[in-house]
Coordinates of C-alpha atoms in Angstrom, one line a residue:
D100 CA 88.3 158.1 118.0
Q101 CA 90.6 157.2 121.0
R102 CA 89.7 153.5 120.8
L103 CA 90.5 153.5 117.1
R104 CA 93.9 154.9 117.8
T105 CA 94.6 152.3 120.5
V106 CA 93.5 149.6 118.2
Q107 CA 95.7 150.9 115.4
Q108 CA 98.6 151.2 117.9
Q109 CA 98.0 147.6 119.0
Q110 CA 97.9 146.4 115.4
Q111 CA 101.1 148.4 114.6
L112 CA 102.8 146.9 117.7
Q113 CA 101.6 143.4 116.9
Y114 CA 102.8 143.9 113.3
T115 CA 106.2 145.0 114.5
N116 CA 106.4 142.1 116.9
N117 CA 105.4 139.7 114.2
K118 CA 108.0 141.2 111.9
E119 CA 110.7 140.8 114.5
L120 CA 109.5 137.2 115.2
H121 CA 109.6 136.4 111.5
Q122 CA 113.1 137.9 111.2
Q123 CA 114.3 135.8 114.2
Q124 CA 112.7 132.7 112.7
R125 CA 114.4 133.4 109.3
E126 CA 117.7 133.7 111.1
K127 CA 117.2 130.5 113.0
L128 CA 116.2 128.8 109.8
E129 CA 119.4 130.0 108.1
Q130 CA 121.4 128.7 111.0
I131 CA 119.7 125.4 110.7
K132 CA 120.3 125.3 107.0
E133 CA 124.0 126.1 107.5
I134 CA 124.3 123.4 110.2
M135 CA 122.5 120.9 107.9
E136 CA 124.9 121.8 105.0
A137 CA 127.9 121.3 107.3
M138 CA 126.6 118.0 108.5
K139 CA 125.9 116.9 105.0
K140 CA 129.4 117.9 103.9
K141 CA 130.9 116.0 106.8
Q142 CA 128.9 113.0 106.1
E143 CA 129.9 113.1 102.4
E144 CA 133.6 113.3 103.5
Q145 CA 133.2 110.4 105.8
Q146 CA 131.4 108.4 103.1
F147 CA 134.2 109.2 100.7
Q148 CA 136.9 108.2 103.2
I149 CA 135.0 104.9 103.9
Q150 CA 134.7 104.3 100.2
E151 CA 138.5 104.9 99.8
M152 CA 139.3 102.6 102.6
L153 CA 137.0 99.9 101.2
E154 CA 138.6 100.2 97.8
S155 CA 142.1 100.1 99.3
Q156 CA 141.2 97.0 101.3
Q157 CA 139.6 95.4 98.2
N158 CA 142.8 96.2 96.1
Q159 CA 145.0 94.7 98.8
F160 CA 142.8 91.7 99.1
T161 CA 142.9 91.2 95.3
L162 CA 146.7 91.6 95.3
L163 CA 147.1 89.1 98.1
K164 CA 144.6 86.7 96.4
Q165 CA 146.4 87.0 93.0
R166 CA 150.0 87.0 94.4
P167 CA 150.5 83.2 94.9
E168 CA 148.8 82.3 91.6
T169 CA 149.7 85.0 89.1
G170 CA 152.5 87.0 90.8
G171 CA 155.6 86.9 88.5
H172 CA 158.6 86.2 90.8
T173 CA 156.6 84.3 93.4
Q174 CA 155.1 82.0 90.8
Q175 CA 158.5 81.3 89.3
Q176 CA 159.9 80.5 92.7
K177 CA 157.0 78.4 93.7
I178 CA 157.4 76.3 90.5
G179 CA 161.1 76.1 91.3
V180 CA 160.4 74.7 94.7
E181 CA 157.8 72.3 93.6
T182 CA 159.4 70.9 90.4
R183 CA 163.2 71.3 90.8
T184 CA 165.0 69.1 93.2
G185 CA 168.6 70.3 92.7
V186 CA 169.5 73.3 94.8
S187 CA 172.1 74.6 92.4
D188 CA 169.7 74.4 89.5
E189 CA 167.1 76.4 91.4
D190 CA 169.6 79.0 92.5
G191 CA 170.8 79.5 89.0
R192 CA 167.3 79.8 87.7
N193 CA 166.1 82.3 90.3
D194 CA 169.3 84.2 90.6
K195 CA 168.0 87.6 89.5
P196 CA 164.5 87.8 91.2
K197 CA 165.5 86.3 94.5
D198 CA 165.8 89.7 96.3
D199 CA 162.5 90.9 94.9
T200 CA 160.8 87.7 96.0
Y201 CA 162.2 88.0 99.5
K202 CA 161.0 91.6 99.9
I203 CA 157.6 90.7 98.6
G204 CA 157.4 87.9 101.2
N205 CA 158.5 90.2 104.0
I206 CA 156.1 93.0 103.1
I207 CA 153.0 91.1 102.2
G208 CA 153.5 87.9 104.1
T209 CA 153.4 85.4 101.2
K210 CA 156.0 83.3 103.1
D211 CA 153.2 82.1 105.3
T212 CA 150.6 81.6 102.6
D213 CA 153.1 79.8 100.4
G214 CA 153.9 77.2 103.0
N215 CA 157.2 78.9 103.7
S216 CA 158.5 78.2 100.2
E217 CA 160.4 81.5 100.0
W218 CA 161.9 81.0 103.4
Q219 CA 163.1 77.6 102.4
V220 CA 164.7 79.0 99.3
V221 CA 166.5 81.7 101.3
K222 CA 167.8 79.0 103.7
R223 CA 169.0 76.8 100.9
R224 CA 170.8 79.7 99.3
G225 CA 172.6 80.5 102.6
S226 CA 173.6 76.9 103.1
S227 CA 174.7 76.3 99.5
G228 CA 176.8 79.5 99.8
T229 CA 178.7 78.3 102.8
S230 CA 179.4 74.7 101.6

């Protein structure tokens, strides 16, 4: 009878220990799940930021690529530089968009890619204004 009690006590003790161990394991598992969720969210945020940066760079590249060919003022000015030889003719033709074109050249750097056509036009305007 005594042995039966000690065996039952041992089983009860082992059951309690197992129950505590299972509870600890469950808590650890919950912590791990929370950490994994946080890491997943962080990774998704980083992926989203990278995607936004790539789209932004792609848009900028597309704009830069299109600017010399299809950009409104720049194309007008480019045609003006290539086809017109008279300075006064060109100045009269590009009178309104000259400021816009100069700003575009400064911000995006189309002066360099256009072979300095905008810079030449600005210089011509300055020299024709003084003479």
